[in-house]
N, CA, C and O atoms as a DFTB+ gen file, in Angstrom:
364 C
 N C O
     1  1      31.704       4.605     -32.229
     2  2      30.964       3.385     -32.000
     3  2      31.903       2.376     -31.356
     4  3      32.967       2.090     -31.906
     5  1      31.533       1.834     -30.210
     6  2      32.464       0.990     -29.466
     7  2      32.375      -0.489     -29.819
     8  3      33.332      -1.224     -29.576
     9  1      31.272      -0.950     -30.379
    10  2      31.165      -2.372     -30.673
    11  2      30.210      -2.625     -31.833
    12  3      29.448      -1.751     -32.245
    13  1      30.277      -3.821     -32.333
    14  2      29.382      -4.228     -33.411
    15  2      27.931      -4.182     -32.934
    16  3      27.035      -3.784     -33.679
    17  1      27.709      -4.596     -31.678
    18  2      26.352      -4.555     -31.124
    19  2      25.783      -3.150     -31.133
    20  3      24.611      -2.950     -31.451
    21  1      26.625      -2.159     -30.779
    22  2      26.189      -0.760     -30.807
    23  2      25.840      -0.333     -32.224
    24  3      24.866       0.386     -32.448
    25  1      26.652      -0.786     -33.180
    26  2      26.401      -0.445     -34.576
    27  2      25.076      -1.024     -35.055
    28  3      24.303      -0.351     -35.738
    29  1      24.822      -2.281     -34.689
    30  2      23.552      -2.908     -35.090
    31  2      22.363      -2.197     -34.458
    32  3      21.342      -1.985     -35.112
    33  1      22.495      -1.828     -33.183
    34  2      21.401      -1.120     -32.497
    35  2      21.138       0.231     -33.144
    36  3      19.985       0.613     -33.343
    37  1      22.202       0.952     -33.473
    38  2      22.042       2.242     -34.126
    39  2      21.366       2.065     -35.476
    40  3      20.454       2.818     -35.819
    41  1      21.805       1.077     -36.241
    42  2      21.209       0.808     -37.545
    43  2      19.712       0.518     -37.399
    44  3      18.898       1.035     -38.164
    45  1      19.360      -0.304     -36.423
    46  2      17.953      -0.657     -36.234
    47  2      17.144       0.550     -35.766
    48  3      16.005       0.725     -36.198
    49  1      17.705       1.384     -34.895
    50  2      16.952       2.541     -34.424
    51  2      16.724       3.536     -35.556
    52  3      15.650       4.132     -35.647
    53  1      17.720       3.723     -36.418
    54  2      17.536       4.607     -37.563
    55  2      16.493       4.046     -38.509
    56  3      15.684       4.790     -39.063
    57  1      16.509       2.744     -38.693
    58  2      15.546       2.098     -39.560
    59  2      14.125       2.298     -39.014
    60  3      13.188       2.532     -39.777
    61  1      13.976       2.205     -37.684
    62  2      12.666       2.375     -37.068
    63  2      12.127       3.785     -37.267
    64  3      10.919       3.962     -37.421
    65  1      12.996       4.793     -37.266
    66  2      12.563       6.174     -37.440
    67  2      12.014       6.416     -38.829
    68  3      11.268       7.373     -39.037
    69  1      12.362       5.577     -39.779
    70  2      11.857       5.733     -41.142
    71  2      10.538       4.990     -41.344
    72  3       9.995       4.980     -42.449
    73  1      10.023       4.369     -40.286
    74  2       8.739       3.684     -40.393
    75  2       8.845       2.203     -40.697
    76  3       7.821       1.551     -40.900
    77  1      10.054       1.647     -40.735
    78  2      10.219       0.221     -40.997
    79  2       9.824      -0.594     -39.766
    80  3       9.668      -0.050     -38.673
    81  1       9.667      -1.873     -39.953
    82  2       9.301      -2.777     -38.866
    83  2      10.414      -2.825     -37.827
    84  3      11.594      -2.851     -38.177
    85  1      10.040      -2.836     -36.545
    86  2      11.016      -2.930     -35.463
    87  2      11.687      -4.300     -35.506
    88  3      11.014      -5.329     -35.437
    89  1      13.008      -4.310     -35.620
    90  2      13.763      -5.555     -35.723
    91  2      14.779      -5.601     -34.589
    92  3      15.966      -5.358     -34.811
    93  1      14.333      -5.904     -33.394
    94  2      15.217      -5.929     -32.226
    95  2      16.220      -7.071     -32.369
    96  3      15.846      -8.213     -32.637
    97  1      17.488      -6.747     -32.186
    98  2      18.578      -7.710     -32.290
    99  2      19.148      -7.932     -30.891
   100  3      19.444      -6.974     -30.177
   101  1      19.302      -9.204     -30.502
   102  2      19.805      -9.546     -29.177
   103  2      21.026     -10.457     -29.281
   104  3      21.161     -11.237     -30.224
   105  1      21.905     -10.342     -28.298
   106  2      23.019     -11.291     -28.180
   107  2      22.475     -12.575     -27.549
   108  3      21.319     -12.633     -27.132
   109  1      23.316     -13.588     -27.487
   110  2      22.904     -14.854     -26.869
   111  2      22.515     -14.656     -25.403
   112  3      21.497     -15.178     -24.949
   113  1      23.319     -13.910     -24.679
   114  2      23.031     -13.651     -23.258
   115  2      21.756     -12.835     -23.084
   116  3      20.957     -13.110     -22.189
   117  1      21.562     -11.823     -23.945
   118  2      20.350     -10.998     -23.862
   119  2      19.102     -11.821     -24.163
   120  3      18.078     -11.661     -23.499
   121  1      19.181     -12.706     -25.168
   122  2      18.034     -13.554     -25.496
   123  2      17.737     -14.506     -24.347
   124  3      16.575     -14.713     -23.996
   125  1      18.772     -15.084     -23.763
   126  2      18.578     -15.997     -22.634
   127  2      17.887     -15.276     -21.483
   128  3      16.964     -15.817     -20.874
   129  1      18.328     -14.060     -21.185
   130  2      17.714     -13.289     -20.103
   131  2      16.265     -12.945     -20.444
   132  3      15.385     -13.042     -19.589
   133  1      16.018     -12.544     -21.689
   134  2      14.674     -12.187     -22.128
   135  2      13.711     -13.372     -21.994
   136  3      12.568     -13.202     -21.570
   137  1      14.179     -14.575     -22.358
   138  2      13.340     -15.776     -22.304
   139  2      13.365     -16.464     -20.937
   140  3      12.618     -17.413     -20.697
   141  1      14.239     -15.974     -20.037
   142  2      14.392     -16.549     -18.703
   143  2      14.856     -18.003     -18.769
   144  3      14.336     -18.874     -18.071
   145  1      15.841     -18.236     -19.622
   146  2      16.460     -19.556     -19.765
   147  2      17.981     -19.361     -19.742
   148  3      18.463     -18.229     -19.797
   149  1      18.719     -20.443     -19.662
   150  2      20.176     -20.323     -19.653
   151  2      20.706     -20.065     -21.059
   152  3      20.059     -20.401     -22.051
   153  1      21.902     -19.459     -21.129
   154  2      22.498     -19.247     -22.450
   155  2      22.871     -20.580     -23.092
   156  3      22.981     -20.674     -24.315
   157  1      23.066     -21.608     -22.270
   158  2      23.370     -22.937     -22.798
   159  2      22.154     -23.525     -23.524
   160  3      22.301     -24.229     -24.523
   161  1      20.968     -23.232     -23.018
   162  2      19.751     -23.691     -23.689
   163  2      19.587     -22.967     -25.025
   164  3      19.239     -23.583     -26.033
   165  1      19.838     -21.658     -25.025
   166  2      19.776     -20.899     -26.280
   167  2      20.744     -21.498     -27.294
   168  3      20.388     -21.702     -28.454
   169  1      21.959     -21.777     -26.857
   170  2      22.979     -22.346     -27.746
   171  2      22.541     -23.716     -28.263
   172  3      22.699     -24.011     -29.448
   173  1      21.997     -24.546     -27.387
   174  2      21.544     -25.882     -27.801
   175  2      20.408     -25.778     -28.813
   176  3      20.380     -26.525     -29.791
   177  1      19.471     -24.856     -28.587
   178  2      18.379     -24.668     -29.540
   179  2      18.924     -24.233     -30.894
   180  3      18.442     -24.683     -31.933
   181  1      19.922     -23.363     -30.886
   182  2      20.515     -22.896     -32.141
   183  2      21.216     -24.039     -32.869
   184  3      21.036     -24.221     -34.073
   185  1      22.011     -24.802     -32.134
   186  2      22.808     -25.854     -32.753
   187  2      22.000     -27.079     -33.158
   188  3      22.297     -27.711     -34.172
   189  1      20.986     -27.417     -32.378
   190  2      20.261     -28.679     -32.630
   191  2      18.783     -28.516     -32.913
   192  3      18.148     -29.412     -33.470
   193  1      18.236     -27.380     -32.533
   194  2      16.795     -27.226     -32.675
   195  2      16.350     -26.276     -33.763
   196  3      15.151     -26.119     -33.996
   197  1      17.299     -25.634     -34.439
   198  2      16.941     -24.766     -35.549
   199  2      16.607     -23.336     -35.189
   200  3      16.012     -22.628     -36.001
   201  1      16.973     -22.881     -33.987
   202  2      16.726     -21.501     -33.594
   203  2      17.404     -20.565     -34.597
   204  3      18.616     -20.653     -34.791
   205  1      16.635     -19.661     -35.242
   206  2      17.226     -18.783     -36.258
   207  2      18.196     -17.776     -35.630
   208  3      17.949     -17.253     -34.543
   209  1      19.292     -17.516     -36.326
   210  2      20.299     -16.592     -35.814
   211  2      20.985     -15.873     -36.958
   212  3      20.862     -16.248     -38.124
   213  1      21.711     -14.831     -36.591
   214  2      22.503     -14.055     -37.536
   215  2      23.944     -14.159     -37.064
   216  3      24.228     -13.928     -35.889
   217  1      24.850     -14.502     -37.960
   218  2      26.255     -14.580     -37.598
   219  2      27.017     -13.476     -38.319
   220  3      26.957     -13.355     -39.542
   221  1      27.732     -12.677     -37.540
   222  2      28.580     -11.620     -38.079
   223  2      29.984     -11.922     -37.593
   224  3      30.306     -11.700     -36.426
   225  1      30.814     -12.424     -38.484
   226  2      32.135     -12.887     -38.063
   227  2      31.959     -14.070     -37.122
   228  3      31.333     -15.071     -37.471
   229  1      32.517     -13.943     -35.929
   230  2      32.383     -15.008     -34.929
   231  2      31.247     -14.748     -33.949
   232  3      30.972     -15.580     -33.085
   233  1      30.587     -13.603     -34.075
   234  2      29.533     -13.235     -33.133
   235  2      28.169     -13.711     -33.612
   236  3      27.884     -13.725     -34.810
   237  1      27.330     -14.102     -32.654
   238  2      25.991     -14.623     -32.940
   239  2      24.969     -13.639     -32.382
   240  3      25.097     -13.170     -31.251
   241  1      23.955     -13.333     -33.188
   242  2      22.868     -12.457     -32.770
   243  2      21.546     -13.118     -33.134
   244  3      21.491     -14.014     -33.977
   245  1      20.486     -12.661     -32.483
   246  2      19.150     -13.202     -32.715
   247  2      18.187     -12.055     -32.963
   248  3      18.146     -11.088     -32.203
   249  1      17.410     -12.173     -34.036
   250  2      16.371     -11.192     -34.317
   251  2      15.127     -11.643     -33.552
   252  3      14.598     -12.725     -33.803
   253  1      14.668     -10.819     -32.630
   254  2      13.585     -11.207     -31.736
   255  2      12.341     -11.651     -32.505
   256  3      11.704     -12.633     -32.123
   257  1      11.987     -10.953     -33.570
   258  2      10.795     -11.336     -34.343
   259  2      10.938     -12.740     -34.927
   260  3       9.966     -13.495     -34.948
   261  1      12.129     -13.101     -35.401
   262  2      12.361     -14.437     -35.960
   263  2      12.303     -15.512     -34.880
   264  3      11.777     -16.602     -35.104
   265  1      12.847     -15.197     -33.713
   266  2      12.806     -16.144     -32.595
   267  2      11.360     -16.376     -32.160
   268  3      10.953     -17.514     -31.923
   269  1      10.585     -15.292     -32.056
   270  2       9.178     -15.437     -31.664
   271  2       8.405     -16.255     -32.685
   272  3       7.584     -17.093     -32.312
   273  1       8.660     -16.023     -33.979
   274  2       7.989     -16.804     -35.032
   275  2       8.365     -18.284     -34.915
   276  3       7.501     -19.153     -35.024
   277  1       9.653     -18.572     -34.695
   278  2      10.137     -19.944     -34.548
   279  2       9.451     -20.621     -33.356
   280  3       9.030     -21.775     -33.443
   281  1       9.344     -19.892     -32.250
   282  2       8.703     -20.463     -31.055
   283  2       7.216     -20.720     -31.304
   284  3       6.678     -21.729     -30.849
   285  1       6.551     -19.813     -32.024
   286  2       5.137     -20.018     -32.374
   287  2       4.957     -21.263     -33.236
   288  3       4.005     -22.022     -33.051
   289  1       5.875     -21.469     -34.180
   290  2       5.802     -22.654     -35.051
   291  2       5.980     -23.933     -34.236
   292  3       5.266     -24.913     -34.453
   293  1       6.915     -23.928     -33.312
   294  2       7.132     -25.099     -32.454
   295  2       5.908     -25.353     -31.596
   296  3       5.467     -26.494     -31.458
   297  1       5.359     -24.295     -31.021
   298  2       4.167     -24.438     -30.191
   299  2       2.996     -24.960     -31.021
   300  3       2.226     -25.799     -30.555
   301  1       2.864     -24.461     -32.254
   302  2       1.795     -24.907     -33.141
   303  2       1.929     -26.363     -33.532
   304  3       0.930     -27.055     -33.726
   305  1       3.178     -26.836     -33.649
   306  2       3.429     -28.239     -33.981
   307  2       3.388     -29.123     -32.749
   308  3       3.465     -30.348     -32.848
   309  1       3.266     -28.494     -31.583
   310  2       3.190     -29.209     -30.309
   311  2       4.398     -30.127     -30.113
   312  3       4.260     -31.291     -29.737
   313  1       5.606     -29.565     -30.383
   314  2       6.812     -30.350     -30.182
   315  2       7.863     -29.505     -29.473
   316  3       7.774     -28.278     -29.436
   317  1       8.842     -30.172     -28.922
   318  2       9.935     -29.506     -28.231
   319  2      11.035     -29.167     -29.232
   320  3      11.228     -29.906     -30.197
   321  1      11.775     -28.048     -29.023
   322  2      12.881     -27.753     -29.926
   323  2      14.002     -28.786     -29.845
   324  3      14.790     -28.916     -30.781
   325  1      14.079     -29.516     -28.745
   326  2      15.070     -30.571     -28.581
   327  2      14.390     -31.817     -28.052
   328  3      13.505     -31.736     -27.201
   329  1      14.802     -32.963     -28.554
   330  2      14.297     -34.211     -27.985
   331  2      15.033     -34.484     -26.694
   332  3      16.048     -33.844     -26.420
   333  1      14.552     -35.416     -25.895
   334  2      15.237     -35.779     -24.656
   335  2      16.653     -36.248     -24.937
   336  3      17.565     -35.971     -24.159
   337  1      16.845     -36.955     -26.041
   338  2      18.169     -37.454     -26.403
   339  2      19.138     -36.288     -26.655
   340  3      20.288     -36.325     -26.216
   341  1      18.659     -35.245     -27.372
   342  2      19.495     -34.072     -27.610
   343  2      19.837     -33.373     -26.300
   344  3      20.975     -32.950     -26.096
   345  1      18.856     -33.253     -25.419
   346  2      19.058     -32.550     -24.166
   347  2      20.137     -33.237     -23.321
   348  3      20.999     -32.572     -22.746
   349  1      20.084     -34.537     -23.251
   350  2      21.063     -35.292     -22.475
   351  2      22.453     -35.109     -23.054
   352  3      23.414     -34.945     -22.302
   353  1      22.583     -35.133     -24.396
   354  2      23.910     -35.016     -24.997
   355  2      24.493     -33.608     -24.885
   356  3      25.713     -33.445     -24.916
   357  1      23.642     -32.592     -24.757
   358  2      24.117     -31.221     -24.602
   359  2      24.715     -31.022     -23.227
   360  3      25.709     -30.311     -23.077
   361  1      24.125     -31.637     -22.232
   362  2      24.592     -31.471     -20.861
   363  2      25.894     -32.178     -20.729
   364  3      26.490     -32.179     -19.652
């Protein structure tokens, strides 16, 4: 196994074969690409907007199902994950 990411993917794929819920795990860059946003926006949402994440040592990962649930909650509340003031200070 060459990296922690590979280990997590293997763990999740084995879990899926047993009939458990699919729990796709993404890195910050992978999540940014998936959502078609910058990795800086992902980071800002995590730090200031409450984007759920998993930290393993110094590495940050995102469970896709948790991110989708978080986005649904924000959409349901009709609010932005960051206020304009937060956005300006992040830049």
